[in-house]
PDB file of C-alpha atoms and ligand atoms in Angstrom:
ATOM      1  CA  UNK S   1      91.478 -51.746 108.037  1.00 63.00           C
ATOM      2  CA  UNK S   2      91.204 -47.993 107.896  1.00 71.00           C
ATOM      3  CA  UNK S   3      93.468 -47.466 104.956  1.00 93.00           C
ATOM      4  CA  UNK S   4      93.448 -50.544 102.729  1.00 96.00           C
ATOM      5  CA  UNK S   5      91.818 -50.036  99.311  1.00 98.00           C
ATOM      6  CA  UNK S   6      91.326 -52.259  96.297  1.00 98.00           C
ATOM      7  CA  UNK S   7      90.945 -51.021  92.702  1.00 98.00           C
ATOM      8  CA  UNK S   8      89.341 -53.028  89.902  1.00 98.00           C
ATOM      9  CA  UNK S   9      91.094 -51.628  86.826  1.00 98.00           C
ATOM     10  CA  UNK S  10      89.329 -51.694  83.442  1.00 98.00           C
ATOM     11  CA  UNK S  11      91.859 -49.471  81.645  1.00 98.00           C
ATOM     12  CA  UNK S  12      94.648 -49.854  80.753  1.00 98.00           C
ATOM     13  CA  UNK S  13      94.477 -53.663  80.554  1.00 98.00           C
ATOM     14  CA  UNK S  14      95.555 -56.183  77.931  1.00 98.00           C
ATOM     15  CA  UNK S  15      93.302 -58.169  75.627  1.00 98.00           C
ATOM     16  CA  UNK S  16      94.253 -61.645  74.462  1.00 97.00           C
ATOM     17  CA  UNK S  17      96.489 -60.180  71.728  1.00 98.00           C
ATOM     18  CA  UNK S  18      98.306 -58.111  74.342  1.00 97.00           C
ATOM     19  CA  UNK S  19      96.796 -54.894  72.946  1.00 98.00           C
ATOM     20  CA  UNK S  20      95.863 -52.238  75.491  1.00 98.00           C
ATOM     21  CA  UNK S  21      92.088 -51.927  75.831  1.00 98.00           C
ATOM     22  CA  UNK S  22      89.393 -50.641  78.149  1.00 98.00           C
ATOM     23  CA  UNK S  23      87.439 -53.697  79.310  1.00 98.00           C
ATOM     24  CA  UNK S  24      83.720 -53.564  80.086  1.00 97.00           C
ATOM     25  CA  UNK S  25      82.497 -53.705  83.652  1.00 96.00           C
ATOM     26  CA  UNK S  26      80.767 -56.867  84.738  1.00 95.00           C
ATOM     27  CA  UNK S  27      78.241 -56.351  87.526  1.00 93.00           C
ATOM     28  CA  UNK S  28      79.210 -59.684  89.131  1.00 96.00           C
ATOM     29  CA  UNK S  29      82.703 -58.228  89.699  1.00 97.00           C
ATOM     30  CA  UNK S  30      81.204 -55.265  91.528  1.00 96.00           C
ATOM     31  CA  UNK S  31      78.948 -57.440  93.691  1.00 95.00           C
ATOM     32  CA  UNK S  32      81.614 -59.992  94.534  1.00 97.00           C
ATOM     33  CA  UNK S  33      84.486 -57.568  95.120  1.00 98.00           C
ATOM     34  CA  UNK S  34      82.365 -55.180  97.199  1.00 97.00           C
ATOM     35  CA  UNK S  35      81.308 -58.091  99.407  1.00 97.00           C
ATOM     36  CA  UNK S  36      84.965 -59.047  99.781  1.00 97.00           C
ATOM     37  CA  UNK S  37      85.784 -55.437 100.677  1.00 97.00           C
ATOM     38  CA  UNK S  38      83.044 -55.494 103.335  1.00 97.00           C
ATOM     39  CA  UNK S  39      84.172 -58.896 104.656  1.00 96.00           C
ATOM     40  CA  UNK S  40      87.802 -57.779 105.090  1.00 95.00           C
ATOM     41  CA  UNK S  41      86.760 -54.324 106.283  1.00 94.00           C
ATOM     42  CA  UNK S  42      88.557 -52.448 103.487  1.00 96.00           C
ATOM     43  CA  UNK S  43      88.254 -48.668 103.320  1.00 96.00           C
ATOM     44  CA  UNK S  44      86.913 -48.808  99.764  1.00 97.00           C
ATOM     45  CA  UNK S  45      86.706 -50.553  96.404  1.00 98.00           C
ATOM     46  CA  UNK S  46      87.543 -48.353  93.414  1.00 98.00           C
ATOM     47  CA  UNK S  47      86.065 -49.214  90.018  1.00 98.00           C
ATOM     48  CA  UNK S  48      88.422 -47.641  87.479  1.00 98.00           C
ATOM     49  CA  UNK S  49      87.325 -46.873  83.921  1.00 98.00           C
ATOM     50  CA  UNK S  50      87.568 -43.748  81.719  1.00 98.00           C
ATOM     51  CA  UNK S  51      84.417 -44.741  79.777  1.00 97.00           C
ATOM     52  CA  UNK S  52      81.469 -42.474  80.663  1.00 97.00           C
ATOM     53  CA  UNK S  53      78.837 -45.074  79.774  1.00 97.00           C
ATOM     54  CA  UNK S  54      80.548 -47.650  82.008  1.00 96.00           C
ATOM     55  CA  UNK S  55      80.737 -45.156  84.870  1.00 97.00           C
ATOM     56  CA  UNK S  56      77.000 -44.546  84.412  1.00 97.00           C
ATOM     57  CA  UNK S  57      76.248 -48.292  84.505  1.00 95.00           C
ATOM     58  CA  UNK S  58      78.167 -48.613  87.758  1.00 96.00           C
ATOM     59  CA  UNK S  59      76.522 -45.532  89.289  1.00 96.00           C
ATOM     60  CA  UNK S  60      73.045 -46.778  88.335  1.00 94.00           C
ATOM     61  CA  UNK S  61      73.804 -50.127  89.956  1.00 92.00           C
ATOM     62  CA  UNK S  62      75.073 -48.492  93.142  1.00 92.00           C
ATOM     63  CA  UNK S  63      72.055 -46.176  93.239  1.00 92.00           C
ATOM     64  CA  UNK S  64      69.668 -49.113  92.832  1.00 90.00           C
ATOM     65  CA  UNK S  65      71.184 -51.204  95.615  1.00 89.00           C
ATOM     66  CA  UNK S  66      72.163 -48.371  97.956  1.00 88.00           C
ATOM     67  CA  UNK S  67      69.288 -45.935  97.643  1.00 89.00           C
ATOM     68  CA  UNK S  68      66.521 -47.436  95.541  1.00 81.00           C
ATOM     69  CA  UNK S  69      64.233 -50.407  95.801  1.00 83.00           C
ATOM     70  CA  UNK S  70      67.255 -52.701  96.139  1.00 85.00           C
ATOM     71  CA  UNK S  71      68.221 -51.287  99.517  1.00 86.00           C
ATOM     72  CA  UNK S  72      65.002 -52.435 101.169  1.00 85.00           C
ATOM     73  CA  UNK S  73      65.185 -55.731  99.307  1.00 87.00           C
ATOM     74  CA  UNK S  74      68.705 -56.706 100.329  1.00 89.00           C
ATOM     75  CA  UNK S  75      70.597 -54.705 102.943  1.00 87.00           C
ATOM     76  CA  UNK S  76      73.688 -56.926 102.721  1.00 89.00           C
ATOM     77  CA  UNK S  77      74.251 -55.906  99.102  1.00 88.00           C
ATOM     78  CA  UNK S  78      73.537 -52.309  99.946  1.00 89.00           C
ATOM     79  CA  UNK S  79      76.102 -52.340 102.749  1.00 92.00           C
ATOM     80  CA  UNK S  80      78.758 -53.894 100.491  1.00 94.00           C
ATOM     81  CA  UNK S  81      78.112 -51.658  97.499  1.00 94.00           C
ATOM     82  CA  UNK S  82      78.322 -48.559  99.680  1.00 94.00           C
ATOM     83  CA  UNK S  83      82.087 -49.220  99.670  1.00 96.00           C
ATOM     84  CA  UNK S  84      82.289 -48.753  95.880  1.00 97.00           C
ATOM     85  CA  UNK S  85      83.851 -45.575  94.512  1.00 97.00           C
ATOM     86  CA  UNK S  86      84.228 -44.668  90.830  1.00 98.00           C
ATOM     87  CA  UNK S  87      87.405 -43.255  89.279  1.00 98.00           C
ATOM     88  CA  UNK S  88      88.481 -42.518  85.703  1.00 98.00           C
ATOM     89  CA  UNK S  89      92.097 -43.655  86.171  1.00 98.00           C
ATOM     90  CA  UNK S  90      94.607 -45.168  88.578  1.00 98.00           C
ATOM     91  CA  UNK S  91      96.073 -41.667  88.955  1.00 98.00           C
ATOM     92  CA  UNK S  92      92.683 -40.263  90.024  1.00 98.00           C
ATOM     93  CA  UNK S  93      92.299 -43.135  92.475  1.00 98.00           C
ATOM     94  CA  UNK S  94      95.692 -42.429  94.049  1.00 98.00           C
ATOM     95  CA  UNK S  95      94.904 -38.716  94.262  1.00 98.00           C
ATOM     96  CA  UNK S  96      91.545 -39.323  95.953  1.00 98.00           C
ATOM     97  CA  UNK S  97      93.055 -41.713  98.514  1.00 98.00           C
ATOM     98  CA  UNK S  98      95.839 -39.207  99.192  1.00 98.00           C
ATOM     99  CA  UNK S  99      93.170 -36.555  99.743  1.00 97.00           C
ATOM    100  CA  UNK S 100      91.122 -38.821 102.031  1.00 96.00           C
ATOM    101  CA  UNK S 101      94.009 -40.225 104.095  1.00 95.00           C
ATOM    102  CA  UNK S 102      96.425 -37.291 103.974  1.00 95.00           C
ATOM    103  CA  UNK S 103      99.134 -39.692 102.764  1.00 96.00           C
ATOM    104  CA  UNK S 104      99.796 -41.133  99.291  1.00 97.00           C
ATOM    105  CA  UNK S 105      98.955 -44.841  99.072  1.00 97.00           C
ATOM    106  CA  UNK S 106     101.557 -47.567  98.604  1.00 97.00           C
ATOM    107  CA  UNK S 107     100.697 -49.175  95.263  1.00 97.00           C
ATOM    108  CA  UNK S 108     100.611 -52.992  95.111  1.00 97.00           C
ATOM    109  CA  UNK S 109     100.209 -54.648  91.712  1.00 97.00           C
ATOM    110  CA  UNK S 110      98.849 -58.156  91.161  1.00 97.00           C
ATOM    111  CA  UNK S 111      99.226 -60.506  88.240  1.00 97.00           C
ATOM    112  CA  UNK S 112      99.139 -64.196  87.396  1.00 96.00           C
ATOM    113  CA  UNK S 113     102.510 -63.888  85.697  1.00 92.00           C
ATOM    114  CA  UNK S 114     105.773 -63.383  87.524  1.00 78.00           C
ATOM    115  CA  UNK S 115     106.683 -59.719  87.596  1.00 77.00           C
ATOM    116  CA  UNK S 116     109.550 -57.434  88.537  1.00 76.00           C
ATOM    117  CA  UNK S 117     110.095 -56.166  92.116  1.00 76.00           C
ATOM    118  CA  UNK S 118     107.963 -58.987  93.527  1.00 89.00           C
ATOM    119  CA  UNK S 119     106.900 -58.929  97.170  1.00 94.00           C
ATOM    120  CA  UNK S 120     105.768 -61.831  99.327  1.00 95.00           C
ATOM    121  CA  UNK S 121     102.476 -61.786 101.218  1.00 94.00           C
ATOM    122  CA  UNK S 122     104.426 -61.337 104.451  1.00 94.00           C
ATOM    123  CA  UNK S 123     106.216 -58.265 103.089  1.00 94.00           C
ATOM    124  CA  UNK S 124     102.949 -56.699 101.889  1.00 93.00           C
ATOM    125  CA  UNK S 125     101.042 -57.391 105.104  1.00 91.00           C
ATOM    126  CA  UNK S 126     103.945 -55.826 107.011  1.00 91.00           C
ATOM    127  CA  UNK S 127     103.295 -52.637 104.969  1.00 90.00           C
ATOM    128  CA  UNK S 128      99.805 -52.288 106.442  1.00 87.00           C
ATOM    129  CA  UNK S 129     100.990 -50.309 109.454  1.00 81.00           C
ATOM    130  CA  UNK S 130      97.640 -48.654 110.074  1.00 82.00           C
ATOM    131  CA  UNK S 131      98.910 -45.254 108.901  1.00 87.00           C
ATOM    132  CA  UNK S 132     100.074 -45.304 105.259  1.00 94.00           C
ATOM    133  CA  UNK S 133      97.232 -46.204 102.914  1.00 97.00           C
ATOM    134  CA  UNK S 134      97.710 -49.257 100.669  1.00 97.00           C
ATOM    135  CA  UNK S 135      96.057 -49.625  97.254  1.00 98.00           C
ATOM    136  CA  UNK S 136      95.826 -53.136  95.761  1.00 98.00           C
ATOM    137  CA  UNK S 137      95.454 -53.053  91.956  1.00 98.00           C
ATOM    138  CA  UNK S 138      93.472 -55.862  90.314  1.00 98.00           C
ATOM    139  CA  UNK S 139      93.206 -56.133  86.555  1.00 98.00           C
ATOM    140  CA  UNK S 140      90.467 -57.377  84.228  1.00 98.00           C
ATOM    141  CA  UNK S 141      90.582 -59.014  80.789  1.00 97.00           C
ATOM    142  CA  UNK S 142      94.122 -60.351  80.377  1.00 97.00           C
ATOM    143  CA  UNK S 143      95.635 -58.353  83.186  1.00 97.00           C
ATOM    144  CA  UNK S 144      97.291 -55.068  84.104  1.00 97.00           C
ATOM    145  CA  UNK S 145      99.801 -53.592  81.679  1.00 97.00           C
ATOM    146  CA  UNK S 146     103.552 -53.858  82.221  1.00 95.00           C
ATOM    147  CA  UNK S 147     103.647 -50.065  82.585  1.00 96.00           C
ATOM    148  CA  UNK S 148     101.003 -50.066  85.357  1.00 97.00           C
ATOM    149  CA  UNK S 149     102.801 -52.886  87.187  1.00 96.00           C
ATOM    150  CA  UNK S 150     106.129 -51.087  86.820  1.00 95.00           C
ATOM    151  CA  UNK S 151     104.601 -47.989  88.472  1.00 95.00           C
ATOM    152  CA  UNK S 152     103.666 -50.046  91.538  1.00 96.00           C
ATOM    153  CA  UNK S 153     105.818 -49.857  94.643  1.00 95.00           C
ATOM    154  CA  UNK S 154     105.546 -53.621  94.952  1.00 95.00           C
ATOM    155  CA  UNK S 155     104.080 -56.455  92.907  1.00 96.00           C
ATOM    156  CA  UNK S 156     102.539 -59.218  94.956  1.00 97.00           C
ATOM    157  CA  UNK S 157     103.875 -62.665  94.082  1.00 96.00           C
ATOM    158  CA  UNK S 158     101.393 -64.538  91.858  1.00 96.00           C
ATOM    159  CA  UNK S 159      99.021 -67.047  93.448  1.00 96.00           C
ATOM    160  CA  UNK S 160      99.995 -70.581  92.577  1.00 94.00           C
ATOM    161  CA  UNK S 161      98.550 -73.918  93.523  1.00 94.00           C
ATOM    162  CA  UNK S 162     100.592 -77.085  93.009  1.00 96.00           C
ATOM    163  CA  UNK S 163     100.426 -76.801  89.201  1.00 95.00           C
ATOM    164  CA  UNK S 164     101.611 -74.278  86.617  1.00 93.00           C
ATOM    165  CA  UNK S 165      98.004 -73.287  85.848  1.00 95.00           C
ATOM    166  CA  UNK S 166      97.105 -70.107  87.736  1.00 95.00           C
ATOM    167  CA  UNK S 167      94.799 -68.034  85.527  1.00 95.00           C
ATOM    168  CA  UNK S 168      92.200 -67.152  88.128  1.00 97.00           C
ATOM    169  CA  UNK S 169      89.181 -64.929  87.706  1.00 97.00           C
ATOM    170  CA  UNK S 170      89.686 -61.547  89.332  1.00 98.00           C
ATOM    171  CA  UNK S 171      86.989 -62.500  91.870  1.00 98.00           C
ATOM    172  CA  UNK S 172      88.799 -65.673  92.955  1.00 98.00           C
ATOM    173  CA  UNK S 173      92.180 -63.964  92.970  1.00 98.00           C
ATOM    174  CA  UNK S 174      90.890 -61.091  95.112  1.00 98.00           C
ATOM    175  CA  UNK S 175      89.400 -63.529  97.638  1.00 98.00           C
ATOM    176  CA  UNK S 176      92.637 -65.476  97.986  1.00 98.00           C
ATOM    177  CA  UNK S 177      94.810 -62.345  98.150  1.00 97.00           C
ATOM    178  CA  UNK S 178      92.685 -60.662 100.826  1.00 97.00           C
ATOM    179  CA  UNK S 179      92.510 -63.790 102.943  1.00 96.00           C
ATOM    180  CA  UNK S 180      96.257 -64.390 102.718  1.00 95.00           C
ATOM    181  CA  UNK S 181      96.897 -60.760 103.674  1.00 94.00           C
ATOM    182  CA  UNK S 182      94.181 -60.102 106.241  1.00 91.00           C
ATOM    183  CA  UNK S 183      92.343 -63.325 106.978  1.00 88.00           C
ATOM    184  CA  UNK S 184      92.181 -64.621 110.542  1.00 83.00           C
ATOM    185  CA  UNK S 185      93.932 -67.954 110.936  1.00 74.00           C
TER     186      UNK S 185
HETATM  187  N1  SAM I   1      96.622 -63.535  82.774  1.00 87.08           N
HETATM  188  C1  SAM I   1      96.156 -62.401  83.522  1.00 87.08           C
HETATM  189  C2  SAM I   1      97.249 -61.881  84.445  1.00 87.08           C
HETATM  190  O1  SAM I   1      98.390 -62.275  84.220  1.00 87.08           O
HETATM  191  O2  SAM I   1      96.970 -61.157  85.359  1.00 87.08           O
HETATM  192  C3  SAM I   1      94.937 -62.827  84.340  1.00 87.08           C
HETATM  193  C4  SAM I   1      93.880 -61.756  84.362  1.00 87.08           C
HETATM  194  S1  SAM I   1      92.579 -62.156  85.391  1.00 87.08           S
HETATM  195  C5  SAM I   1      91.200 -62.396  84.402  1.00 87.08           C
HETATM  196  C6  SAM I   1      92.312 -60.584  86.117  1.00 87.08           C
HETATM  197  C7  SAM I   1      93.099 -60.271  87.353  1.00 87.08           C
HETATM  198  O3  SAM I   1      93.001 -61.265  88.367  1.00 87.08           O
HETATM  199  C8  SAM I   1      94.575 -60.074  87.157  1.00 87.08           C
HETATM  200  O4  SAM I   1      94.821 -58.806  86.563  1.00 87.08           O
HETATM  201  C9  SAM I   1      95.077 -60.134  88.580  1.00 87.08           C
HETATM  202  O5  SAM I   1      94.767 -58.932  89.241  1.00 87.08           O
HETATM  203  C10 SAM I   1      94.207 -61.244  89.163  1.00 87.08           C
HETATM  204  N2  SAM I   1      94.805 -62.558  89.041  1.00 87.08           N
HETATM  205  C11 SAM I   1      94.425 -63.564  88.240  1.00 87.08           C
HETATM  206  N3  SAM I   1      95.155 -64.666  88.452  1.00 87.08           N
HETATM  207  C12 SAM I   1      96.046 -64.348  89.442  1.00 87.08           C
HETATM  208  C13 SAM I   1      97.092 -65.057  90.112  1.00 87.08           C
HETATM  209  N4  SAM I   1      97.342 -66.338  89.815  1.00 87.08           N
HETATM  210  N5  SAM I   1      97.817 -64.406  91.046  1.00 87.08           N
HETATM  211  C14 SAM I   1      97.538 -63.106  91.346  1.00 87.08           C
HETATM  212  N6  SAM I   1      96.562 -62.376  90.754  1.00 87.08           N
HETATM  213  C15 SAM I   1      95.831 -63.003  89.806  1.00 87.08           C
END
């Protein structure tokens, strides 16, 4: 999937009081989401945060597993983490993908709550035409802000099971979303 990207957004996101914060990275997110990106053959996984110390933590982790002792120890992790790219904002991420692909990415927002301009999984998979890049935005903490979701070209319909409860971890949500969009039946 030459032009499908995923971004794990740490700012701007909501906290439980619906204030806009910059959430801290969790290394399990990077491991899990990079392995998902490798499994579904994504072009890259962007880790988005403006915080210098968080960017350093992520870079140190990538260096360890991709270049350091970790690479010899576990090549599977190294292969997955080599898909991780760091960016200070969603705007920077879009600009870098535009630079790489020569076309601006279609922005797809995700959220557990129903949002405006919702798109079904069928509509979003139809967008992956192999030319125009697609960037899936995943939030952390209590989710992406209304402003970020409003800037998306589409917002993927929330994942629901048979009940009203649908507050998934970003790792579980990403797995379900990618398999619904790109998984082999
Ligand atoms: N209540 C938050 C929300 O409405 O998105 C859940 C935040 S959750 C810890 C982090 C991210 O996982 C969300 O920003 C979204 O990207 C994804 N996510 C969580 N539950 C989801 C669902 N049911 N459907 C789609 N995406 C979901």
